[in-house]
XYZ file of C-alpha atoms in Angstrom:
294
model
C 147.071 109.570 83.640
C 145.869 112.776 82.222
C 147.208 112.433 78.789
C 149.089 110.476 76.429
C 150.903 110.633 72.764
C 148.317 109.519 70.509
C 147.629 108.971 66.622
C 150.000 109.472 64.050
C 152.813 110.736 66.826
C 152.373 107.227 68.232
C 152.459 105.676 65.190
C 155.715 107.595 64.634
C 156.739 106.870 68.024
C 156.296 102.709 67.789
C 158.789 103.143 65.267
C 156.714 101.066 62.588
C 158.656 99.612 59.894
C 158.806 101.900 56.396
C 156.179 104.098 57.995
C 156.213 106.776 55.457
C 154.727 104.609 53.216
C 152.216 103.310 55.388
C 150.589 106.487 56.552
C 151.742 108.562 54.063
C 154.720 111.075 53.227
C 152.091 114.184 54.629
C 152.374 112.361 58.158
C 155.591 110.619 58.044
C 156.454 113.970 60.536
C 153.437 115.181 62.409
C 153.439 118.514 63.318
C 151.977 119.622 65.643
C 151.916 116.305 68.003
C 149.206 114.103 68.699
C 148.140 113.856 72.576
C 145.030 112.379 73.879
C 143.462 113.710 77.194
C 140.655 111.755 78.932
C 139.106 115.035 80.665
C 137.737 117.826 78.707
C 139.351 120.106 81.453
C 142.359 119.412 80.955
C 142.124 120.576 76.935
C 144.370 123.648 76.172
C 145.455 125.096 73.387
C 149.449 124.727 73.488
C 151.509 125.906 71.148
C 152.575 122.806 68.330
C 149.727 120.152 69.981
C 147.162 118.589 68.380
C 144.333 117.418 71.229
C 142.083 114.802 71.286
C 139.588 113.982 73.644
C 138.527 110.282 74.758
C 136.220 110.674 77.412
C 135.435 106.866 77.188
C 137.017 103.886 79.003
C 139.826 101.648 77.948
C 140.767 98.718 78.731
C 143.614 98.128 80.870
C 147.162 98.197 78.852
C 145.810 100.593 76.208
C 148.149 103.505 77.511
C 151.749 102.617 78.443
C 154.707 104.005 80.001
C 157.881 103.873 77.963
C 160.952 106.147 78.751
C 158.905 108.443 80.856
C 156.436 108.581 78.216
C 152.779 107.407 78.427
C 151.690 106.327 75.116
C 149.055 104.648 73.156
C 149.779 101.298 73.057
C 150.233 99.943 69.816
C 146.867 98.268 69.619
C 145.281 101.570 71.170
C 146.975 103.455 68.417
C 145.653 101.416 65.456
C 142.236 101.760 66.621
C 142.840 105.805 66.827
C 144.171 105.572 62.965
C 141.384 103.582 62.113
C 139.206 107.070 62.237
C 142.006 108.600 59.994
C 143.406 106.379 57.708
C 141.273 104.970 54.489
C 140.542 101.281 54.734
C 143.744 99.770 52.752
C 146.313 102.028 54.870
C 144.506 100.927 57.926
C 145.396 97.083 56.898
C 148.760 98.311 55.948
C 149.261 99.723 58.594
C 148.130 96.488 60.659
C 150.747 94.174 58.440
C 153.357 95.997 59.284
C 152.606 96.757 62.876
C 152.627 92.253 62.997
C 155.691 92.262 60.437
C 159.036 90.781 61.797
C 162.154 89.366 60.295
C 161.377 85.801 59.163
C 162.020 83.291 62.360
C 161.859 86.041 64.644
C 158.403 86.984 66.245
C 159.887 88.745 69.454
C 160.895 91.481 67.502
C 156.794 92.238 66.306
C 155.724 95.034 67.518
C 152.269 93.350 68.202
C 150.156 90.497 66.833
C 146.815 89.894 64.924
C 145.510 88.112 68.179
C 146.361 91.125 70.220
C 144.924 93.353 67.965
C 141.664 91.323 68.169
C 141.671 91.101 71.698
C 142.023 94.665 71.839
C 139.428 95.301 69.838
C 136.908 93.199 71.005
C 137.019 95.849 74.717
C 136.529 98.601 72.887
C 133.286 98.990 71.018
C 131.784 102.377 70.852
C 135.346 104.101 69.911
C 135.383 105.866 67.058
C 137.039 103.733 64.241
C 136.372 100.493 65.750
C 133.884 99.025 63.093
C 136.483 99.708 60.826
C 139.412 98.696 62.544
C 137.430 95.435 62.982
C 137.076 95.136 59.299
C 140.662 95.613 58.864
C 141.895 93.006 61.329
C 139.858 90.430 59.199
C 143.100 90.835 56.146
C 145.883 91.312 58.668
C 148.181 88.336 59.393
C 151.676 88.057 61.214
C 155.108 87.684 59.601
C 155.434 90.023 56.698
C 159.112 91.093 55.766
C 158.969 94.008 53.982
C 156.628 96.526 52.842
C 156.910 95.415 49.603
C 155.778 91.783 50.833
C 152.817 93.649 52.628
C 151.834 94.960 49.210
C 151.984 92.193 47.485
C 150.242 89.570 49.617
C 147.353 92.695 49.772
C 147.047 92.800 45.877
C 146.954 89.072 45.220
C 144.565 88.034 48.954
C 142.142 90.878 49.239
C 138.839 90.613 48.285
C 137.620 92.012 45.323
C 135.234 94.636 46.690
C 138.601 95.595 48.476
C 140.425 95.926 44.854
C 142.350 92.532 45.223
C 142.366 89.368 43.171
C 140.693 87.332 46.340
C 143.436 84.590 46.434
C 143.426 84.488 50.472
C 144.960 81.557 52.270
C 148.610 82.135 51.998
C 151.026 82.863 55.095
C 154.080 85.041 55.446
C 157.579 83.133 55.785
C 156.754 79.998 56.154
C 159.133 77.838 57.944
C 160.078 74.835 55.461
C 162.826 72.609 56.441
C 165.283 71.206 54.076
C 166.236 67.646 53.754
C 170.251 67.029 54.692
C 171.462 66.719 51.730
C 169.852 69.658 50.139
C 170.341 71.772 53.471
C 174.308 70.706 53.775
C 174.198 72.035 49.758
C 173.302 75.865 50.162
C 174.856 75.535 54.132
C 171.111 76.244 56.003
C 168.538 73.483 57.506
C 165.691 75.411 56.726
C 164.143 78.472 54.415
C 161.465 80.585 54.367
C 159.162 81.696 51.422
C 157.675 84.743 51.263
C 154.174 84.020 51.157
C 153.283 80.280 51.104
C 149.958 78.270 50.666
C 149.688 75.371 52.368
C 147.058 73.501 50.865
C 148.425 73.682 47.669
C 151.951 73.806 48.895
C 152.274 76.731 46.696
C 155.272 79.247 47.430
C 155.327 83.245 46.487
C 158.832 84.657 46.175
C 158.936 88.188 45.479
C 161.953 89.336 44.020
C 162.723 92.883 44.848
C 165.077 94.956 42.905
C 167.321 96.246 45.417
C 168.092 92.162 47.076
C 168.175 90.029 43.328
C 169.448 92.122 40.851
C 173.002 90.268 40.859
C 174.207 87.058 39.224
C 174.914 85.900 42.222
C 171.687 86.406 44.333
C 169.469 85.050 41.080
C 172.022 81.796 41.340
C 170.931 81.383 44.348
C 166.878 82.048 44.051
C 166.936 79.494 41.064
C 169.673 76.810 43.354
C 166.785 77.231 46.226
C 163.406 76.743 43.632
C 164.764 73.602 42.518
C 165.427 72.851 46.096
C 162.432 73.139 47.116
C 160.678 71.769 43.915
C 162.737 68.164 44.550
C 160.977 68.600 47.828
C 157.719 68.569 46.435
C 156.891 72.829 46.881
C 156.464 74.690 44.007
C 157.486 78.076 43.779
C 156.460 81.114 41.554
C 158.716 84.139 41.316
C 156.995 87.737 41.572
C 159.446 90.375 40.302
C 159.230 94.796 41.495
C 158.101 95.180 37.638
C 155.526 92.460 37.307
C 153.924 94.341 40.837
C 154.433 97.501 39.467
C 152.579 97.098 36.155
C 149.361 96.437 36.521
C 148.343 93.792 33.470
C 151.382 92.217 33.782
C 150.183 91.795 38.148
C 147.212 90.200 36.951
C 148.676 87.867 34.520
C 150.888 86.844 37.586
C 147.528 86.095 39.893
C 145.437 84.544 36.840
C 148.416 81.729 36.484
C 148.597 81.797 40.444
C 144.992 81.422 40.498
C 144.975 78.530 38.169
C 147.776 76.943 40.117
C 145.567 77.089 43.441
C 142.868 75.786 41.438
C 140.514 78.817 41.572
C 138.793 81.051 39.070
C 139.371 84.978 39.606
C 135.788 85.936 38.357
C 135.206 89.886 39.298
C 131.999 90.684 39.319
C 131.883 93.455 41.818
C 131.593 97.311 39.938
C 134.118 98.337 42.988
C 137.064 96.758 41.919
C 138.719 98.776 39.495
C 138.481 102.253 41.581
C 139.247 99.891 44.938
C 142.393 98.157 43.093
C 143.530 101.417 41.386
C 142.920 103.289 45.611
C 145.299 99.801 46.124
C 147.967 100.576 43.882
C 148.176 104.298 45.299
C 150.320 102.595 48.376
C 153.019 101.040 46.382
C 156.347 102.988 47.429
C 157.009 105.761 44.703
C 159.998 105.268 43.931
C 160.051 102.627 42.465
C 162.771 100.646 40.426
C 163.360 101.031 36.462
C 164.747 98.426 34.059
C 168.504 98.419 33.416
C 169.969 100.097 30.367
C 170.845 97.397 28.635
C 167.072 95.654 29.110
C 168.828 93.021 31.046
C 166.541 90.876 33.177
C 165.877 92.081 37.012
């Protein structure tokens, strides 16, 4: 194995859920294509590649054969993007490279742990102190990118530009009691991002899934549900995310309900948050005409 597709082609090739947000709409289609060689020889200057050179060993697994096509692995891949990508698209990128329906890990198209066992063969690539770093905020089970963004604004540090309320899970698996599960016709829910300690659930509410009368009916059916049950649950709506004072009234009251104190004192967090806010999808939804509630 001579050479392989590499970087942002790989990234492109793994498929990676809404990755035109993730690395950005100049790479969303990279042209000319990432390839890796691992010999300086065999470097040439074809027409529409992009070549890299990794003269250094990997472990075994990092390249892989799919369709005829050897490949950086997905793990492999993030640590190549790690050299490219700023700090918060790197963990983006990680969060939605672990991100799978709820219930359904097979479909991931890797894991924190394998992304840390990766990492931990490879020191002395380029990007690994970073990618590292990164791993530290990643965590399995995001939905959506939207989730991704949220549970990044509310748990990362400050000196990353978040509002350091870590601790919370994606999806968590809470089952429901028989009468309450025969009620809405499912034994079990999950909640978007859910702290345990506190038992504390984060619903966001995006635009496009709970703007009708019927999907709100059955949010507000499923918070009681889970309130009689002993879990309370806050509602995060697409506007609340989207402007920023009205974000941070949303994680002071979440704060208060985890019984913590959001005290910034670093002088990076307003350019870090405001760098944060840069990877929220553009388009992003509008109230209604008539002002009614989303």
């Amino acid at each position: 194995m001579k050479e392989y597709l590499s970087y942002y082609s790989a990234a492109i090739f793994w498929n990676i859920p809404y990755f035109e947000a993730v690395l950005g709409a100049e790479r969303a289609e990279t042209s000319p294509i990432d390839f890796t060689v691992t010999e300086r020889s065999v470097r040439s200057n074809k027409k529409g590649r992009m070549i890299h050179l990794c003269e250094l060993a990997l472990p075994a697994g990092a390249v892989v054969s799919r369709n005829g096509t050897m490949v950086a692995s997905p793990e492999l891949m993030f640590l190549e993007l790690a050299s490219k990508l700023n700090i918060h698209r790197l963990i983006l990128l990680g969060l939605q490279l672990c991100s799978h329906p709820p219930g359904n890990t097979s479909v991931a198209i890797t894991t924190k742990q394998k992304l840390k066992t990766f990492l931990a063969k490879t020191s002395g690539h380029r990007g690994h102190l970073k990618a590292i770093r990164a791993v530290k905020y990643i965590e399995d089970g995001s939905a959506s990118i939207m989730e991704s963004m949220a549970y990044m604004i509310l748990a990362l540090p400050y000196a990353l530009g978040g509002y350091g309320l870590d601790g919370a899970v994606f999806n968590y698996e809470i089952k429901l009691k028989d009468e309450a599960g025969k009620r809405i016709g499912q034994k079990r829910c999950f909640t978007d991002m859910y702290y345990k300690s506190a038992k504390l659930a984060v619903e966001y509410e995006s635009f496009a899934f709970h703007k009708s009368p019927s999907e709100q009916g059955k949010d507000v059916i499923r918070s009681a549900i889970l309130d009689r049950q002993g879990v309370e649950v806050m509602h995060l709506s697409t506007v609340q995310l989207y402007d920023k004072e009205a974000c941070k009234d949303f994680a002071l009251n979440l704060a208060c309900r985890l019984g913590k104190r959001i005290q910034i004192r670093t002088k990076k967090f307003n350019e870090m948050h405001a760098l944060l806010r840069t990877l929220l999808p553009v388009e992003k939804p509008v109230a209604e005409p008539d002002g009614g509630k989303l």
